[in-house]
C-alpha cells in the first residue's frame, strides 16, 4: 500500500561529519500512523548525507509517498509532493560518492539513473544488495 510520508524531523548532531537521526511519521491507512527513525552517516557518503540533510531542511518530503515496492529488493520514496518542487529538485543532481559501505539490508541509498544523477529519491534495501556496490550505489543511512 502507498503510505504518505509525513515528516517530523528530529535532527541529532549538528556537526556535518557526525551521524544524525531523522524521525519520519507515516500514514499507513486512514487513521493509522507509524514512525521510523533513520540514522544518516556522513562518513559513508558525505555528499549523500549532505543532500539528505538539505532535503530535510527544505521540507520537500513532507508530502512524499512510497511509490515503488519491489519484494525481495527495496522500497522507494522521495519525489516531492508539490509538482513545482519536484521539477526544481529534478535538476539538482549530485555527484556520486565512492562506495564506502555495502548495500546491506536496512541501508538507505539514493536512487540513480546513471552516473552523478542522484536527486531526491531514496530506497531502503530489504535484503543485502551487494551487487549495487559494483554499480557505484553508495548507502548514506540506515
Short mmCIF file of C-alpha atoms in Angstrom, two decimals:
data_model
loop_
_atom_site.label_atom_id
_atom_site.label_comp_id
_atom_site.label_asym_id
_atom_site.label_seq_id
_atom_site.Cartn_x
_atom_site.Cartn_y
_atom_site.Cartn_z
CA UNK A 1 0.00 0.00 0.00
CA UNK A 2 1.09 3.51 -0.65
CA UNK A 3 1.86 5.28 2.57
CA UNK A 4 2.00 9.03 2.81
CA UNK A 5 5.23 10.18 4.34
CA UNK A 6 4.61 12.91 6.83
CA UNK A 7 7.86 14.20 8.07
CA UNK A 8 8.63 15.21 11.57
CA UNK A 9 12.37 15.52 11.73
CA UNK A 10 14.47 15.40 14.80
CA UNK A 11 17.96 16.18 13.64
CA UNK A 12 20.62 14.93 16.01
CA UNK A 13 24.21 16.05 15.84
CA UNK A 14 24.81 19.50 14.44
CA UNK A 15 28.25 18.79 13.01
CA UNK A 16 28.15 17.74 9.37
CA UNK A 17 30.60 14.86 9.88
CA UNK A 18 28.68 13.35 12.81
CA UNK A 19 25.87 10.84 12.24
CA UNK A 20 22.43 12.34 12.77
CA UNK A 21 18.90 11.00 13.10
CA UNK A 22 15.67 11.88 11.34
CA UNK A 23 12.30 10.61 12.51
CA UNK A 24 9.58 10.01 9.94
CA UNK A 25 5.90 9.63 10.69
CA UNK A 26 3.95 7.77 8.04
CA UNK A 27 0.28 7.22 7.43
CA UNK A 28 -0.33 3.52 6.82
CA UNK A 29 -4.04 3.95 6.18
CA UNK A 30 -6.69 6.42 7.26
CA UNK A 31 -6.29 6.97 10.97
CA UNK A 32 -3.31 4.63 11.38
CA UNK A 33 0.18 6.07 11.72
CA UNK A 34 3.63 4.68 12.45
CA UNK A 35 7.12 6.10 12.90
CA UNK A 36 10.58 5.07 11.87
CA UNK A 37 13.96 6.63 12.54
CA UNK A 38 16.76 6.94 10.03
CA UNK A 39 20.38 7.42 11.06
CA UNK A 40 22.45 9.23 8.44
CA UNK A 41 26.21 8.58 8.26
CA UNK A 42 28.28 11.29 6.56
CA UNK A 43 31.39 9.10 6.70
CA UNK A 44 29.67 6.52 4.46
CA UNK A 45 28.66 9.01 1.77
CA UNK A 46 29.42 12.68 2.52
CA UNK A 47 27.57 14.12 -0.48
CA UNK A 48 24.57 11.83 0.01
CA UNK A 49 24.40 12.69 3.73
CA UNK A 50 24.60 16.41 2.95
CA UNK A 51 21.80 16.05 0.38
CA UNK A 52 19.68 14.11 2.89
CA UNK A 53 20.04 17.00 5.37
CA UNK A 54 19.32 19.55 2.62
CA UNK A 55 16.10 17.71 1.73
CA UNK A 56 15.02 17.52 5.37
CA UNK A 57 15.80 21.21 5.97
CA UNK A 58 13.83 22.17 2.84
CA UNK A 59 10.84 20.04 3.94
CA UNK A 60 10.32 18.58 0.48
CA UNK A 61 9.49 15.07 1.72
CA UNK A 62 6.52 16.28 3.79
CA UNK A 63 4.07 15.08 1.14
CA UNK A 64 6.22 12.36 -0.43
CA UNK A 65 4.89 8.82 -0.76
CA UNK A 66 6.32 5.36 -1.04
CA UNK A 67 5.74 4.78 -4.73
CA UNK A 68 7.74 1.68 -5.61
CA UNK A 69 7.97 -1.58 -3.69
CA UNK A 70 9.89 -4.49 -5.14
CA UNK A 71 9.54 -7.59 -2.98
CA UNK A 72 12.92 -9.05 -2.05
CA UNK A 73 14.71 -5.87 -3.17
CA UNK A 74 13.63 -2.45 -1.87
CA UNK A 75 11.02 0.26 -1.20
CA UNK A 76 11.47 3.69 -2.79
CA UNK A 77 10.26 7.20 -1.95
CA UNK A 78 11.34 10.79 -2.31
CA UNK A 79 9.51 12.51 -5.15
CA UNK A 80 8.35 15.84 -3.71
CA UNK A 81 4.57 16.02 -3.43
CA UNK A 82 4.45 19.54 -4.83
CA UNK A 83 4.93 19.46 -8.65
CA UNK A 84 6.94 22.70 -8.75
CA UNK A 85 9.32 21.36 -6.08
CA UNK A 86 9.64 18.07 -7.96
CA UNK A 87 10.58 19.96 -11.13
CA UNK A 88 13.11 22.13 -9.29
CA UNK A 89 14.81 19.28 -7.43
CA UNK A 90 14.87 17.03 -10.51
CA UNK A 91 17.59 19.35 -11.84
CA UNK A 92 19.62 19.44 -8.58
CA UNK A 93 21.77 16.39 -9.27
CA UNK A 94 24.68 15.50 -7.03
CA UNK A 95 27.93 13.71 -7.78
CA UNK A 96 28.22 10.07 -6.77
CA UNK A 97 30.04 9.19 -3.56
CA UNK A 98 32.56 6.34 -3.63
CA UNK A 99 31.06 3.20 -2.09
CA UNK A 100 32.36 3.03 1.49
CA UNK A 101 29.52 0.91 2.95
CA UNK A 102 27.87 -2.07 1.31
CA UNK A 103 24.17 -2.07 0.37
CA UNK A 104 23.19 -4.32 3.25
CA UNK A 105 19.67 -5.00 4.46
CA UNK A 106 18.23 -1.84 6.03
CA UNK A 107 20.64 0.62 4.44
CA UNK A 108 19.23 3.61 2.58
CA UNK A 109 20.62 4.69 -0.75
CA UNK A 110 19.83 7.46 -3.20
CA UNK A 111 18.26 6.13 -6.37
CA UNK A 112 20.20 6.80 -9.53
CA UNK A 113 19.51 6.78 -13.25
CA UNK A 114 23.20 6.76 -14.13
CA UNK A 115 26.45 8.40 -13.12
CA UNK A 116 26.12 11.55 -10.99
CA UNK A 117 22.31 11.61 -11.26
CA UNK A 118 21.12 11.45 -7.61
CA UNK A 119 18.36 13.92 -6.70
CA UNK A 120 15.69 13.30 -4.01
CA UNK A 121 14.60 9.68 -4.45
CA UNK A 122 15.91 7.13 -1.97
CA UNK A 123 15.27 3.49 -1.23
CA UNK A 124 15.59 1.11 1.69
CA UNK A 125 17.26 -2.19 0.89
CA UNK A 126 15.01 -5.09 2.00
CA UNK A 127 17.90 -7.55 1.62
CA UNK A 128 21.65 -7.48 1.10
CA UNK A 129 22.01 -5.95 -2.37
CA UNK A 130 25.79 -6.08 -2.60
CA UNK A 131 25.51 -6.23 -6.39
CA UNK A 132 24.69 -2.48 -6.21
CA UNK A 133 28.11 -1.77 -4.70
CA UNK A 134 29.81 -2.55 -8.01
CA UNK A 135 27.44 -0.15 -9.76
CA UNK A 136 28.65 2.74 -7.60
CA UNK A 137 25.48 2.93 -5.48
CA UNK A 138 26.57 4.22 -2.08
CA UNK A 139 24.38 4.00 1.05
CA UNK A 140 24.29 7.05 3.28
CA UNK A 141 21.91 5.92 6.02
CA UNK A 142 20.09 3.08 7.74
#
